[in-house]
Coordinates of C-alpha atoms in Angstrom, one line a residue:
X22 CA 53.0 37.7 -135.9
X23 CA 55.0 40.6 -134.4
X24 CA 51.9 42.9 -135.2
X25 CA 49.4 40.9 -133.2
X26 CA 51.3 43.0 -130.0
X27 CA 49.4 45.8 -131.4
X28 CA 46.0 44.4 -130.5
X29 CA 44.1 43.4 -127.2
X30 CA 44.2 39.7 -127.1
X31 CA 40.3 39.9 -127.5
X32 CA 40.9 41.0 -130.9
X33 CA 43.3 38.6 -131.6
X34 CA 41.5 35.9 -130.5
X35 CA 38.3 36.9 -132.4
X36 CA 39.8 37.9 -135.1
X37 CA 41.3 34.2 -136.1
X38 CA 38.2 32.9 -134.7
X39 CA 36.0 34.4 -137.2
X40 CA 38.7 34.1 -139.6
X41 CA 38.7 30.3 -139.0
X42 CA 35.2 29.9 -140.0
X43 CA 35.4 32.4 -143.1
X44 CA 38.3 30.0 -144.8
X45 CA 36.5 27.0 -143.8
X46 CA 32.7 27.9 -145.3
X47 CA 34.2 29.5 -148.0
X48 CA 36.2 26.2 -149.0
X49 CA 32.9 24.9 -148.7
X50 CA 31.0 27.2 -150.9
X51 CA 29.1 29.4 -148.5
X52 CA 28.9 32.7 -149.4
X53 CA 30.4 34.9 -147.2
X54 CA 29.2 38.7 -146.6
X55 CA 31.3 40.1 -144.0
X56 CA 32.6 39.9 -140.8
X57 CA 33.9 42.0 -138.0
X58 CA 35.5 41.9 -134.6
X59 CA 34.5 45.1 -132.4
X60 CA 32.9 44.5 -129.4
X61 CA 32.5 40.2 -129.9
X62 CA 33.3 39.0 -133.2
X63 CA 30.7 38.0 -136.0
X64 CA 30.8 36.3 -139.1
X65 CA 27.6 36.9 -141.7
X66 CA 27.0 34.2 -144.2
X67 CA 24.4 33.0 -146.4
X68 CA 23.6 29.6 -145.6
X69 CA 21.7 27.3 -147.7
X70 CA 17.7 27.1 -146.4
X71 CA 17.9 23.5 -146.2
X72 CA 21.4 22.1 -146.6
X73 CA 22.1 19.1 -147.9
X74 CA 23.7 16.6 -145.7
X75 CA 27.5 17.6 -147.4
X76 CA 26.4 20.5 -146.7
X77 CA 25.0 20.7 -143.4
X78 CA 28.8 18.6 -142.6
X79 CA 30.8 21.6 -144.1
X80 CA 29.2 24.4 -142.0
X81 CA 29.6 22.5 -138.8
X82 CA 33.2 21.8 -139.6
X83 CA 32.5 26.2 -140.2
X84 CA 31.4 26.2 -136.5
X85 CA 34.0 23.7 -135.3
X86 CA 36.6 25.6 -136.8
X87 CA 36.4 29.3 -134.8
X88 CA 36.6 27.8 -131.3
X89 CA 39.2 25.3 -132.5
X90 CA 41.5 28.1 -133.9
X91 CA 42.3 29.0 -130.6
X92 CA 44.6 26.2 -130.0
X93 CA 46.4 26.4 -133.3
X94 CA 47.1 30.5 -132.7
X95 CA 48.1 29.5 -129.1
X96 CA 50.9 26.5 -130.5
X97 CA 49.0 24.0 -128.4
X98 CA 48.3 20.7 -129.7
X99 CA 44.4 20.8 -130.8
X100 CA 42.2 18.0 -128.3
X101 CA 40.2 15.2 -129.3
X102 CA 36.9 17.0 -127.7
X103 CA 34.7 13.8 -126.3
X104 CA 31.0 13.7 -128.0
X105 CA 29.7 13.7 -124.4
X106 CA 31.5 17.2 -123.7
X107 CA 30.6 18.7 -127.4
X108 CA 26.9 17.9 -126.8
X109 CA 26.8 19.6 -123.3
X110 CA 28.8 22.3 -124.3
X111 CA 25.7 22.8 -127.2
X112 CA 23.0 22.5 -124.9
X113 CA 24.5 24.8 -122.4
X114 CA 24.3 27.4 -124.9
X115 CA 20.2 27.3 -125.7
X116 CA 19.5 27.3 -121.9
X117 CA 21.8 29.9 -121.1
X118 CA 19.1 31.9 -123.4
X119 CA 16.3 30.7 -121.3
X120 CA 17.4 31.2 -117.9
X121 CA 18.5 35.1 -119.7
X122 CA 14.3 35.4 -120.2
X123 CA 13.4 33.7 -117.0
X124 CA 15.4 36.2 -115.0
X125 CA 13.5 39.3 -117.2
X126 CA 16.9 40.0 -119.9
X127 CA 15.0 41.2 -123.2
X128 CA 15.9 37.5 -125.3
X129 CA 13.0 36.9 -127.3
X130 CA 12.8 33.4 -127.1
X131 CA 10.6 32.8 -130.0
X132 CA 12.5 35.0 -132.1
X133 CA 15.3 33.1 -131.2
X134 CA 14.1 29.7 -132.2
X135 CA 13.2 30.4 -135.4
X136 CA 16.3 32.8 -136.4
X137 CA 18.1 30.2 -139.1
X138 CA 22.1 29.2 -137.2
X139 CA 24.4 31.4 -139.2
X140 CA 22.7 35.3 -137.6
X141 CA 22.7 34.1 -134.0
X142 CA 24.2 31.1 -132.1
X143 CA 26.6 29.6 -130.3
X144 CA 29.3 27.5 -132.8
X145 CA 28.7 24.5 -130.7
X146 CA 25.0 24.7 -130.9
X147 CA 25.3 25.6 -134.5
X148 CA 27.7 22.9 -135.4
X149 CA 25.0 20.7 -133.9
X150 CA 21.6 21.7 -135.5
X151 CA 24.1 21.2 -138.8
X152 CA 25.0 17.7 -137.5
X153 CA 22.0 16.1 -136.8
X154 CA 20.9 17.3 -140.3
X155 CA 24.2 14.7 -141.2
X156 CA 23.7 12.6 -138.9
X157 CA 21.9 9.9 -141.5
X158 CA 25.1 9.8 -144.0
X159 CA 27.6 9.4 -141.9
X160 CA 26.1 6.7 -139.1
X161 CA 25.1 8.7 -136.8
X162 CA 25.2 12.1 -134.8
X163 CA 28.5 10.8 -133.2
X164 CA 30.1 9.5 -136.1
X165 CA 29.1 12.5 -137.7
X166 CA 31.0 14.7 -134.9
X167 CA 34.3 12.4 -134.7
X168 CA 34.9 12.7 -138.4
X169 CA 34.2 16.4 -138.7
X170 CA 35.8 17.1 -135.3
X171 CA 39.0 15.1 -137.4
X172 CA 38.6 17.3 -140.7
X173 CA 38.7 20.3 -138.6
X174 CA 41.9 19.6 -136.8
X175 CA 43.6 18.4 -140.3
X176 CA 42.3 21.4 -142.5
X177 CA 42.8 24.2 -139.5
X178 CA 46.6 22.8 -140.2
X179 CA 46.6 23.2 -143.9
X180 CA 44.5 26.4 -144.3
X181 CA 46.4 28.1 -141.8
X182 CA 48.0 30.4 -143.8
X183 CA 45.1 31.5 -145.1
X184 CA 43.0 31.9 -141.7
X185 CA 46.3 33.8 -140.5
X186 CA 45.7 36.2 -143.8
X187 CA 42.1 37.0 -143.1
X188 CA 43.2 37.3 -139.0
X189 CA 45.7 39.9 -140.3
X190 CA 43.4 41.6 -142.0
X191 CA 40.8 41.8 -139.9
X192 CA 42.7 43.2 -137.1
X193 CA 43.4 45.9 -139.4
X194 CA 40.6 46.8 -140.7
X195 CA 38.3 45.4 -137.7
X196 CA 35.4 44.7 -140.4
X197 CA 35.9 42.7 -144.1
X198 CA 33.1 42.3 -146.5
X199 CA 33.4 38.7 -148.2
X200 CA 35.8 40.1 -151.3
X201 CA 37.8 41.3 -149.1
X202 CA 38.1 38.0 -147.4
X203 CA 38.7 36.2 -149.9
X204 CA 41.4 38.1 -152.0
X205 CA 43.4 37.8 -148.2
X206 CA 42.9 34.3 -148.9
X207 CA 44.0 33.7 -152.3
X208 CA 46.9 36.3 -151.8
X209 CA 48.0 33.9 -148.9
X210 CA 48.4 31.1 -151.4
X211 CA 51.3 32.7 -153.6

């Protein structure tokens, strides 16, 4: 932990962020490509075309998981976030890209629709699209959110030493292809 003095707190905080979701999609089987904190953080994955609902339940825990690590690297005390305030926080994202167009910012809008959640996005809007794909197994878009929202807070616990590996790592290296990722994982474990 010492060594995190090294780095901005940007870097820091991106780096468990996208180190967060790497653990969790590749517990869930997602293959991971790379990922890379300079200038904003990014994870590249190769989601399924059309996830199954497991699936499309493991990559919004994925999603869930980066803005969530914040409060595990910070000590605090992760919060029950209320449906109401996940749902606005994922709409606020989508119109934030159309008032960028209305106001003449080069978004392309179409582009943007079509682009599949995992190579642009916001992780709430993400974590979403992923749980209304759910939303029928689990009894409903909010059902679907309280028990992933619940997984997420258990399993940011239980992988941490494992998100804190590929954290270290990355703010080393500031880029990690998906081997690279994952042996900081499974070195973590012994």
């Amino acid at each position: 932990m010492e060594d995190m003095l090294a780095y901005s707190s940007q870097v820091v905080n991106d780096s468990y962020h996208e180190a967060a979701r790497a653990v969790f999609f590749h517990r869930a089987g997602i293959e991971i490509v790379e990922l890379y904190v300079y200038g904003e953080g990014k994870i590249h994955t190769e989601w399924p075309n059309e996830p199954t609902p497991q699936q499309a339940l493991d990559l919004a825990a994925g999603c869930l998981a980066g803005p969530l690590s914040q409060y595990v690297l910070h000590k605090q005390e992760v919060p029950p976030i209320p449906f109401k305030n996940f749902v606005q926080s994922a709409d606020s994202a989508q119109e934030t890209a159309e008032i960028m167009e209305s106001m003449g910012f080069p978004v392309d809008a179409d582009a943007l629709r079509e682009v599949r959640p995992n190579e642009v996005g916001d992780d709430y809007e993400d974590a979403l699209a992923m749980l209304q794909i759910a939303k029928s197994s689990c009894g409903g878009l909010e059902a679907c959110y309280e028990a992933t929202l619940e997984k997420v807070r258990t399993d940011l616990g239980s992988w941490w030493s494992e998100i804190h590996a590929v954290a270290e790592e990355l703010m080393k290296k500031q880029r990690l292809d998906g081997s690279e990722a994952i042996r900081a994982m499974r070195e973590s474990r012994n």
